[in-house]
Amino acid sequence: MESIAVIDFETTGVSPAQARATEIGVAIIEDGRIVDRYQSLMNSGAWVPPFIEQLTGISNAMLRKAPPSEQVMNEVADFIGERPLLAHNASFDQKFWDAELARVRRRRAQPFACSLLLSRRLLPEAPSHKLGNLNAWAGLPDTGRAHRALADAEMAANLTLHLFGLLRERHGRHQADHAFLCQLQNLSAAKVRALLAAA
């Protein structure tokens, strides 16, 4: 299996137009397992609202001691390199990844896959497709506190490895790669069945 960077941001809000990232976690998956990790708080000078602090456990005091967001984004972009990207609910993380990269005059070259969309295609029977609920339902490892970036990145990584396993075992897709995931996540349920039947 190719190397994929699974990322997760914690932020001060839902849109990079009004919010900033406070933490990033990355889990690199390759050959069926997590092989490397990156995690850092990031100080952009943004204020963390009380409800976000309660949700994530990340306080303004913690961020004052954190490295500057510019330093973190350059480090994590170098750490990831050209690996394709994946996140759970990737539309959220992609917006922040692109916005924070732009602040350090860098640009994303690789596509994002989304484990939320993929789980809806491959696990339609799951009662919930929220990351923590889905991982608990599938019996995947507990990675620590939810709404902390590395724990959530590792949860999404474990889920992605589980989905690769389903593609192999249920559908005979032994050569599925990131490009195939991107193709699969954008199809309707009927077209997904047709694509998987063509294995």
mmCIF file with all atom_site columns, N, CA, C and O in Angstrom, residues 26-69:
data_model
loop_
_atom_site.group_PDB
_atom_site.id
_atom_site.type_symbol
_atom_site.label_atom_id
_atom_site.label_alt_id
_atom_site.label_comp_id
_atom_site.label_asym_id
_atom_site.label_entity_id
_atom_site.label_seq_id
_atom_site.pdbx_PDB_ins_code
_atom_site.Cartn_x
_atom_site.Cartn_y
_atom_site.Cartn_z
_atom_site.occupancy
_atom_site.B_iso_or_equiv
_atom_site.pdbx_formal_charge
_atom_site.auth_seq_id
_atom_site.auth_comp_id
_atom_site.auth_asym_id
_atom_site.auth_atom_id
_atom_site.pdbx_PDB_model_num
ATOM 1   N N  . VAL A 1 26 ? -0.866  14.427 12.298 1.00 0.00 ? 26 VAL A N  1
ATOM 2   C CA . VAL A 1 26 ? -0.702  13.657 11.063 1.00 0.00 ? 26 VAL A CA 1
ATOM 3   C C  . VAL A 1 26 ? -0.299  12.236 11.420 1.00 0.00 ? 26 VAL A C  1
ATOM 4   O O  . VAL A 1 26 ? 0.602   12.026 12.243 1.00 0.00 ? 26 VAL A O  1
ATOM 5   N N  . ALA A 1 27 ? -0.968  11.282 10.806 1.00 0.00 ? 27 ALA A N  1
ATOM 6   C CA . ALA A 1 27 ? -0.574  9.871  10.907 1.00 0.00 ? 27 ALA A CA 1
ATOM 7   C C  . ALA A 1 27 ? -0.284  9.377  9.500  1.00 0.00 ? 27 ALA A C  1
ATOM 8   O O  . ALA A 1 27 ? -1.134  9.480  8.619  1.00 0.00 ? 27 ALA A O  1
ATOM 9   N N  . ILE A 1 28 ? 0.916   8.884  9.279  1.00 0.00 ? 28 ILE A N  1
ATOM 10  C CA . ILE A 1 28 ? 1.302   8.346  7.968  1.00 0.00 ? 28 ILE A CA 1
ATOM 11  C C  . ILE A 1 28 ? 0.982   6.856  7.957  1.00 0.00 ? 28 ILE A C  1
ATOM 12  O O  . ILE A 1 28 ? 1.444   6.099  8.829  1.00 0.00 ? 28 ILE A O  1
ATOM 13  N N  . ILE A 1 29 ? 0.169   6.434  6.976  1.00 0.00 ? 29 ILE A N  1
ATOM 14  C CA . ILE A 1 29 ? -0.120  5.008  6.834  1.00 0.00 ? 29 ILE A CA 1
ATOM 15  C C  . ILE A 1 29 ? 0.594   4.465  5.597  1.00 0.00 ? 29 ILE A C  1
ATOM 16  O O  . ILE A 1 29 ? 0.706   5.139  4.576  1.00 0.00 ? 29 ILE A O  1
ATOM 17  N N  . GLU A 1 30 ? 1.074   3.246  5.747  1.00 0.00 ? 30 GLU A N  1
ATOM 18  C CA . GLU A 1 30 ? 1.809   2.589  4.668  1.00 0.00 ? 30 GLU A CA 1
ATOM 19  C C  . GLU A 1 30 ? 1.866   1.099  4.980  1.00 0.00 ? 30 GLU A C  1
ATOM 20  O O  . GLU A 1 30 ? 2.073   0.713  6.147  1.00 0.00 ? 30 GLU A O  1
ATOM 21  N N  . ASP A 1 31 ? 1.663   0.283  3.963  1.00 0.00 ? 31 ASP A N  1
ATOM 22  C CA . ASP A 1 31 ? 1.754   -1.175 4.136  1.00 0.00 ? 31 ASP A CA 1
ATOM 23  C C  . ASP A 1 31 ? 0.885   -1.680 5.286  1.00 0.00 ? 31 ASP A C  1
ATOM 24  O O  . ASP A 1 31 ? 1.296   -2.537 6.081  1.00 0.00 ? 31 ASP A O  1
ATOM 25  N N  . GLY A 1 32 ? -0.323  -1.124 5.410  1.00 0.00 ? 32 GLY A N  1
ATOM 26  C CA . GLY A 1 32 ? -1.289  -1.638 6.356  1.00 0.00 ? 32 GLY A CA 1
ATOM 27  C C  . GLY A 1 32 ? -1.137  -1.201 7.791  1.00 0.00 ? 32 GLY A C  1
ATOM 28  O O  . GLY A 1 32 ? -1.776  -1.766 8.686  1.00 0.00 ? 32 GLY A O  1
ATOM 29  N N  . ARG A 1 33 ? -0.318  -0.172 8.059  1.00 0.00 ? 33 ARG A N  1
ATOM 30  C CA . ARG A 1 33 ? -0.153  0.273  9.443  1.00 0.00 ? 33 ARG A CA 1
ATOM 31  C C  . ARG A 1 33 ? 0.267   1.736  9.495  1.00 0.00 ? 33 ARG A C  1
ATOM 32  O O  . ARG A 1 33 ? 0.667   2.315  8.481  1.00 0.00 ? 33 ARG A O  1
ATOM 33  N N  . ILE A 1 34 ? 0.174   2.317  10.683 1.00 0.00 ? 34 ILE A N  1
ATOM 34  C CA . ILE A 1 34 ? 0.697   3.671  10.905 1.00 0.00 ? 34 ILE A CA 1
ATOM 35  C C  . ILE A 1 34 ? 2.198   3.567  11.094 1.00 0.00 ? 34 ILE A C  1
ATOM 36  O O  . ILE A 1 34 ? 2.668   2.825  11.964 1.00 0.00 ? 34 ILE A O  1
ATOM 37  N N  . VAL A 1 35 ? 2.957   4.295  10.282 1.00 0.00 ? 35 VAL A N  1
ATOM 38  C CA . VAL A 1 35 ? 4.413   4.182  10.327 1.00 0.00 ? 35 VAL A CA 1
ATOM 39  C C  . VAL A 1 35 ? 5.102   5.428  10.876 1.00 0.00 ? 35 VAL A C  1
ATOM 40  O O  . VAL A 1 35 ? 6.287   5.384  11.217 1.00 0.00 ? 35 VAL A O  1
ATOM 41  N N  . ASP A 1 36 ? 4.388   6.560  10.962 1.00 0.00 ? 36 ASP A N  1
ATOM 42  C CA . ASP A 1 36 ? 5.004   7.787  11.467 1.00 0.00 ? 36 ASP A CA 1
ATOM 43  C C  . ASP A 1 36 ? 3.897   8.749  11.891 1.00 0.00 ? 36 ASP A C  1
ATOM 44  O O  . ASP A 1 36 ? 2.743   8.614  11.457 1.00 0.00 ? 36 ASP A O  1
ATOM 45  N N  . ARG A 1 37 ? 4.264   9.727  12.720 1.00 0.00 ? 37 ARG A N  1
ATOM 46  C CA . ARG A 1 37 ? 3.295   10.672 13.257 1.00 0.00 ? 37 ARG A CA 1
ATOM 47  C C  . ARG A 1 37 ? 3.926   12.053 13.400 1.00 0.00 ? 37 ARG A C  1
ATOM 48  O O  . ARG A 1 37 ? 5.137   12.168 13.608 1.00 0.00 ? 37 ARG A O  1
ATOM 49  N N  . TYR A 1 38 ? 3.078   13.069 13.343 1.00 0.00 ? 38 TYR A N  1
ATOM 50  C CA . TYR A 1 38 ? 3.486   14.445 13.639 1.00 0.00 ? 38 TYR A CA 1
ATOM 51  C C  . TYR A 1 38 ? 2.336   15.091 14.404 1.00 0.00 ? 38 TYR A C  1
ATOM 52  O O  . TYR A 1 38 ? 1.170   14.904 14.046 1.00 0.00 ? 38 TYR A O  1
ATOM 53  N N  . GLN A 1 39 ? 2.669   15.868 15.425 1.00 0.00 ? 39 GLN A N  1
ATOM 54  C CA . GLN A 1 39 ? 1.636   16.595 16.173 1.00 0.00 ? 39 GLN A CA 1
ATOM 55  C C  . GLN A 1 39 ? 2.244   17.864 16.718 1.00 0.00 ? 39 GLN A C  1
ATOM 56  O O  . GLN A 1 39 ? 3.384   17.865 17.206 1.00 0.00 ? 39 GLN A O  1
ATOM 57  N N  . SER A 1 40 ? 1.503   18.962 16.645 1.00 0.00 ? 40 SER A N  1
ATOM 58  C CA . SER A 1 40 ? 1.940   20.203 17.285 1.00 0.00 ? 40 SER A CA 1
ATOM 59  C C  . SER A 1 40 ? 0.762   21.135 17.494 1.00 0.00 ? 40 SER A C  1
ATOM 60  O O  . SER A 1 40 ? -0.106  21.253 16.629 1.00 0.00 ? 40 SER A O  1
ATOM 61  N N  . LEU A 1 41 ? 0.743   21.796 18.650 1.00 0.00 ? 41 LEU A N  1
ATOM 62  C CA . LEU A 1 41 ? -0.079  22.984 18.805 1.00 0.00 ? 41 LEU A CA 1
ATOM 63  C C  . LEU A 1 41 ? 0.519   24.074 17.926 1.00 0.00 ? 41 LEU A C  1
ATOM 64  O O  . LEU A 1 41 ? 1.695   24.013 17.548 1.00 0.00 ? 41 LEU A O  1
ATOM 65  N N  . MET A 1 42 ? -0.277  25.084 17.597 1.00 0.00 ? 42 MET A N  1
ATOM 66  C CA . MET A 1 42 ? 0.218   26.156 16.739 1.00 0.00 ? 42 MET A CA 1
ATOM 67  C C  . MET A 1 42 ? -0.372  27.489 17.177 1.00 0.00 ? 42 MET A C  1
ATOM 68  O O  . MET A 1 42 ? -1.584  27.623 17.336 1.00 0.00 ? 42 MET A O  1
ATOM 69  N N  . ASN A 1 43 ? 0.518   28.456 17.414 1.00 0.00 ? 43 ASN A N  1
ATOM 70  C CA . ASN A 1 43 ? 0.120   29.760 17.930 1.00 0.00 ? 43 ASN A CA 1
ATOM 71  C C  . ASN A 1 43 ? 0.022   30.754 16.787 1.00 0.00 ? 43 ASN A C  1
ATOM 72  O O  . ASN A 1 43 ? 1.026   31.182 16.232 1.00 0.00 ? 43 ASN A O  1
ATOM 73  N N  . SER A 1 44 ? -1.213  31.106 16.435 1.00 0.00 ? 44 SER A N  1
ATOM 74  C CA . SER A 1 44 ? -1.438  32.102 15.392 1.00 0.00 ? 44 SER A CA 1
ATOM 75  C C  . SER A 1 44 ? -1.809  33.460 15.979 1.00 0.00 ? 44 SER A C  1
ATOM 76  O O  . SER A 1 44 ? -2.024  34.416 15.241 1.00 0.00 ? 44 SER A O  1
ATOM 77  N N  . GLY A 1 45 ? -1.927  33.510 17.308 1.00 0.00 ? 45 GLY A N  1
ATOM 78  C CA . GLY A 1 45 ? -2.417  34.716 17.956 1.00 0.00 ? 45 GLY A CA 1
ATOM 79  C C  . GLY A 1 45 ? -3.929  34.764 18.058 1.00 0.00 ? 45 GLY A C  1
ATOM 80  O O  . GLY A 1 45 ? -4.482  35.706 18.627 1.00 0.00 ? 45 GLY A O  1
ATOM 81  N N  . ALA A 1 46 ? -4.613  33.770 17.507 1.00 0.00 ? 46 ALA A N  1
ATOM 82  C CA . ALA A 1 46 ? -6.077  33.733 17.554 1.00 0.00 ? 46 ALA A CA 1
ATOM 83  C C  . ALA A 1 46 ? -6.547  33.369 18.965 1.00 0.00 ? 46 ALA A C  1
ATOM 84  O O  . ALA A 1 46 ? -5.869  32.636 19.691 1.00 0.00 ? 46 ALA A O  1
ATOM 85  N N  . TRP A 1 47 ? -7.735  33.855 19.305 1.00 0.00 ? 47 TRP A N  1
ATOM 86  C CA . TRP A 1 47 ? -8.329  33.596 20.608 1.00 0.00 ? 47 TRP A CA 1
ATOM 87  C C  . TRP A 1 47 ? -9.215  32.363 20.530 1.00 0.00 ? 47 TRP A C  1
ATOM 88  O O  . TRP A 1 47 ? -9.985  32.190 19.580 1.00 0.00 ? 47 TRP A O  1
ATOM 89  N N  . VAL A 1 48 ? -9.105  31.500 21.532 1.00 0.00 ? 48 VAL A N  1
ATOM 90  C CA . VAL A 1 48 ? -9.914  30.278 21.595 1.00 0.00 ? 48 VAL A CA 1
ATOM 91  C C  . VAL A 1 48 ? -11.178 30.561 22.401 1.00 0.00 ? 48 VAL A C  1
ATOM 92  O O  . VAL A 1 48 ? -11.094 30.855 23.599 1.00 0.00 ? 48 VAL A O  1
ATOM 93  N N  . PRO A 1 49 ? -12.366 30.474 21.793 1.00 0.00 ? 49 PRO A N  1
ATOM 94  C CA . PRO A 1 49 ? -13.606 30.682 22.547 1.00 0.00 ? 49 PRO A CA 1
ATOM 95  C C  . PRO A 1 49 ? -13.786 29.605 23.620 1.00 0.00 ? 49 PRO A C  1
ATOM 96  O O  . PRO A 1 49 ? -13.306 28.485 23.466 1.00 0.00 ? 49 PRO A O  1
ATOM 97  N N  . PRO A 1 50 ? -14.494 29.940 24.697 1.00 0.00 ? 50 PRO A N  1
ATOM 98  C CA . PRO A 1 50 ? -14.655 28.970 25.798 1.00 0.00 ? 50 PRO A CA 1
ATOM 99  C C  . PRO A 1 50 ? -15.252 27.633 25.355 1.00 0.00 ? 50 PRO A C  1
ATOM 100 O O  . PRO A 1 50 ? -14.819 26.583 25.833 1.00 0.00 ? 50 PRO A O  1
ATOM 101 N N  . PHE A 1 51 ? -16.228 27.639 24.446 1.00 0.00 ? 51 PHE A N  1
ATOM 102 C CA . PHE A 1 51 ? -16.841 26.360 24.065 1.00 0.00 ? 51 PHE A CA 1
ATOM 103 C C  . PHE A 1 51 ? -15.871 25.494 23.271 1.00 0.00 ? 51 PHE A C  1
ATOM 104 O O  . PHE A 1 51 ? -15.920 24.268 23.351 1.00 0.00 ? 51 PHE A O  1
ATOM 105 N N  . ILE A 1 52 ? -14.972 26.126 22.521 1.00 0.00 ? 52 ILE A N  1
ATOM 106 C CA . ILE A 1 52 ? -13.946 25.363 21.796 1.00 0.00 ? 52 ILE A CA 1
ATOM 107 C C  . ILE A 1 52 ? -12.930 24.798 22.783 1.00 0.00 ? 52 ILE A C  1
ATOM 108 O O  . ILE A 1 52 ? -12.492 23.645 22.657 1.00 0.00 ? 52 ILE A O  1
ATOM 109 N N  . GLU A 1 53 ? -12.559 25.602 23.783 1.00 0.00 ? 53 GLU A N  1
ATOM 110 C CA . GLU A 1 53 ? -11.641 25.103 24.809 1.00 0.00 ? 53 GLU A CA 1
ATOM 111 C C  . GLU A 1 53 ? -12.246 23.911 25.538 1.00 0.00 ? 53 GLU A C  1
ATOM 112 O O  . GLU A 1 53 ? -11.562 22.917 25.805 1.00 0.00 ? 53 GLU A O  1
ATOM 113 N N  . GLN A 1 54 ? -13.534 23.982 25.823 1.00 0.00 ? 54 GLN A N  1
ATOM 114 C CA . GLN A 1 54 ? -14.206 22.867 26.505 1.00 0.00 ? 54 GLN A CA 1
ATOM 115 C C  . GLN A 1 54 ? -14.239 21.627 25.617 1.00 0.00 ? 54 GLN A C  1
ATOM 116 O O  . GLN A 1 54 ? -14.055 20.500 26.091 1.00 0.00 ? 54 GLN A O  1
ATOM 117 N N  . LEU A 1 55 ? -14.456 21.820 24.312 1.00 0.00 ? 55 LEU A N  1
ATOM 118 C CA . LEU A 1 55 ? -14.529 20.700 23.375 1.00 0.00 ? 55 LEU A CA 1
ATOM 119 C C  . LEU A 1 55 ? -13.184 20.026 23.189 1.00 0.00 ? 55 LEU A C  1
ATOM 120 O O  . LEU A 1 55 ? -13.079 18.796 23.210 1.00 0.00 ? 55 LEU A O  1
ATOM 121 N N  . THR A 1 56 ? -12.130 20.833 23.015 1.00 0.00 ? 56 THR A N  1
ATOM 122 C CA . THR A 1 56 ? -10.820 20.289 22.631 1.00 0.00 ? 56 THR A CA 1
ATOM 123 C C  . THR A 1 56 ? -9.848  20.141 23.797 1.00 0.00 ? 56 THR A C  1
ATOM 124 O O  . THR A 1 56 ? -8.892  19.366 23.709 1.00 0.00 ? 56 THR A O  1
ATOM 125 N N  . GLY A 1 57 ? -10.071 20.931 24.853 1.00 0.00 ? 57 GLY A N  1
ATOM 126 C CA . GLY A 1 57 ? -9.088  20.966 25.934 1.00 0.00 ? 57 GLY A CA 1
ATOM 127 C C  . GLY A 1 57 ? -7.899  21.848 25.633 1.00 0.00 ? 57 GLY A C  1
ATOM 128 O O  . GLY A 1 57 ? -6.946  21.910 26.416 1.00 0.00 ? 57 GLY A O  1
ATOM 129 N N  . ILE A 1 58 ? -7.932  22.544 24.499 1.00 0.00 ? 58 ILE A N  1
ATOM 130 C CA . ILE A 1 58 ? -6.834  23.439 24.109 1.00 0.00 ? 58 ILE A CA 1
ATOM 131 C C  . ILE A 1 58 ? -7.171  24.848 24.590 1.00 0.00 ? 58 ILE A C  1
ATOM 132 O O  . ILE A 1 58 ? -8.172  25.432 24.177 1.00 0.00 ? 58 ILE A O  1
ATOM 133 N N  . SER A 1 59 ? -6.331  25.390 25.468 1.00 0.00 ? 59 SER A N  1
ATOM 134 C CA . SER A 1 59 ? -6.602  26.694 26.073 1.00 0.00 ? 59 SER A CA 1
ATOM 135 C C  . SER A 1 59 ? -5.739  27.784 25.439 1.00 0.00 ? 59 SER A C  1
ATOM 136 O O  . SER A 1 59 ? -4.727  27.516 24.788 1.00 0.00 ? 59 SER A O  1
ATOM 137 N N  . ASN A 1 60 ? -6.129  29.019 25.678 1.00 0.00 ? 60 ASN A N  1
ATOM 138 C CA . ASN A 1 60 ? -5.322  30.153 25.225 1.00 0.00 ? 60 ASN A CA 1
ATOM 139 C C  . ASN A 1 60 ? -3.943  30.137 25.880 1.00 0.00 ? 60 ASN A C  1
ATOM 140 O O  . ASN A 1 60 ? -2.946  30.473 25.232 1.00 0.00 ? 60 ASN A O  1
ATOM 141 N N  . ALA A 1 61 ? -3.885  29.718 27.142 1.00 0.00 ? 61 ALA A N  1
ATOM 142 C CA . ALA A 1 61 ? -2.590  29.634 27.825 1.00 0.00 ? 61 ALA A CA 1
ATOM 143 C C  . ALA A 1 61 ? -1.675  28.617 27.146 1.00 0.00 ? 61 ALA A C  1
ATOM 144 O O  . ALA A 1 61 ? -0.463  28.854 26.996 1.00 0.00 ? 61 ALA A O  1
ATOM 145 N N  . MET A 1 62 ? -2.231  27.479 26.722 1.00 0.00 ? 62 MET A N  1
ATOM 146 C CA . MET A 1 62 ? -1.430  26.465 26.016 1.00 0.00 ? 62 MET A CA 1
ATOM 147 C C  . MET A 1 62 ? -0.886  27.028 24.710 1.00 0.00 ? 62 MET A C  1
ATOM 148 O O  . MET A 1 62 ? 0.274   26.791 24.348 1.00 0.00 ? 62 MET A O  1
ATOM 149 N N  . LEU A 1 63 ? -1.705  27.777 23.995 1.00 0.00 ? 63 LEU A N  1
ATOM 150 C CA . LEU A 1 63 ? -1.281  28.289 22.689 1.00 0.00 ? 63 LEU A CA 1
ATOM 151 C C  . LEU A 1 63 ? -0.230  29.383 22.822 1.00 0.00 ? 63 LEU A C  1
ATOM 152 O O  . LEU A 1 63 ? 0.618   29.533 21.926 1.00 0.00 ? 63 LEU A O  1
ATOM 153 N N  . ARG A 1 64 ? -0.265  30.136 23.914 1.00 0.00 ? 64 ARG A N  1
ATOM 154 C CA . ARG A 1 64 ? 0.763   31.171 24.092 1.00 0.00 ? 64 ARG A CA 1
ATOM 155 C C  . ARG A 1 64 ? 2.154   30.560 24.165 1.00 0.00 ? 64 ARG A C  1
ATOM 156 O O  . ARG A 1 64 ? 3.148   31.205 23.797 1.00 0.00 ? 64 ARG A O  1
ATOM 157 N N  . LYS A 1 65 ? 2.245   29.306 24.626 1.00 0.00 ? 65 LYS A N  1
ATOM 158 C CA . LYS A 1 65 ? 3.544   28.624 24.739 1.00 0.00 ? 65 LYS A CA 1
ATOM 159 C C  . LYS A 1 65 ? 3.877   27.793 23.502 1.00 0.00 ? 65 LYS A C  1
ATOM 160 O O  . LYS A 1 65 ? 4.943   27.185 23.420 1.00 0.00 ? 65 LYS A O  1
ATOM 161 N N  . ALA A 1 66 ? 2.948   27.727 22.544 1.00 0.00 ? 66 ALA A N  1
ATOM 162 C CA . ALA A 1 66 ? 3.121   26.876 21.357 1.00 0.00 ? 66 ALA A CA 1
ATOM 163 C C  . ALA A 1 66 ? 4.000   27.561 20.316 1.00 0.00 ? 66 ALA A C  1
ATOM 164 O O  . ALA A 1 66 ? 4.118   28.792 20.297 1.00 0.00 ? 66 ALA A O  1
ATOM 165 N N  . PRO A 1 67 ? 4.606   26.784 19.418 1.00 0.00 ? 67 PRO A N  1
ATOM 166 C CA . PRO A 1 67 ? 5.395   27.396 18.340 1.00 0.00 ? 67 PRO A CA 1
ATOM 167 C C  . PRO A 1 67 ? 4.494   28.176 17.380 1.00 0.00 ? 67 PRO A C  1
ATOM 168 O O  . PRO A 1 67 ? 3.295   27.892 17.262 1.00 0.00 ? 67 PRO A O  1
ATOM 169 N N  . PRO A 1 68 ? 5.057   29.164 16.684 1.00 0.00 ? 68 PRO A N  1
ATOM 170 C CA . PRO A 1 68 ? 4.258   29.954 15.743 1.00 0.00 ? 68 PRO A CA 1
ATOM 171 C C  . PRO A 1 68 ? 3.653   29.072 14.652 1.00 0.00 ? 68 PRO A C  1
ATOM 172 O O  . PRO A 1 68 ? 4.273   28.097 14.204 1.00 0.00 ? 68 PRO A O  1
ATOM 173 N N  . SER A 1 69 ? 2.440   29.423 14.221 1.00 0.00 ? 69 SER A N  1
ATOM 174 C CA . SER A 1 69 ? 1.764   28.620 13.202 1.00 0.00 ? 69 SER A CA 1
ATOM 175 C C  . SER A 1 69 ? 2.585   28.534 11.923 1.00 0.00 ? 69 SER A C  1
ATOM 176 O O  . SER A 1 69 ? 2.577   27.498 11.245 1.00 0.00 ? 69 SER A O  1
#
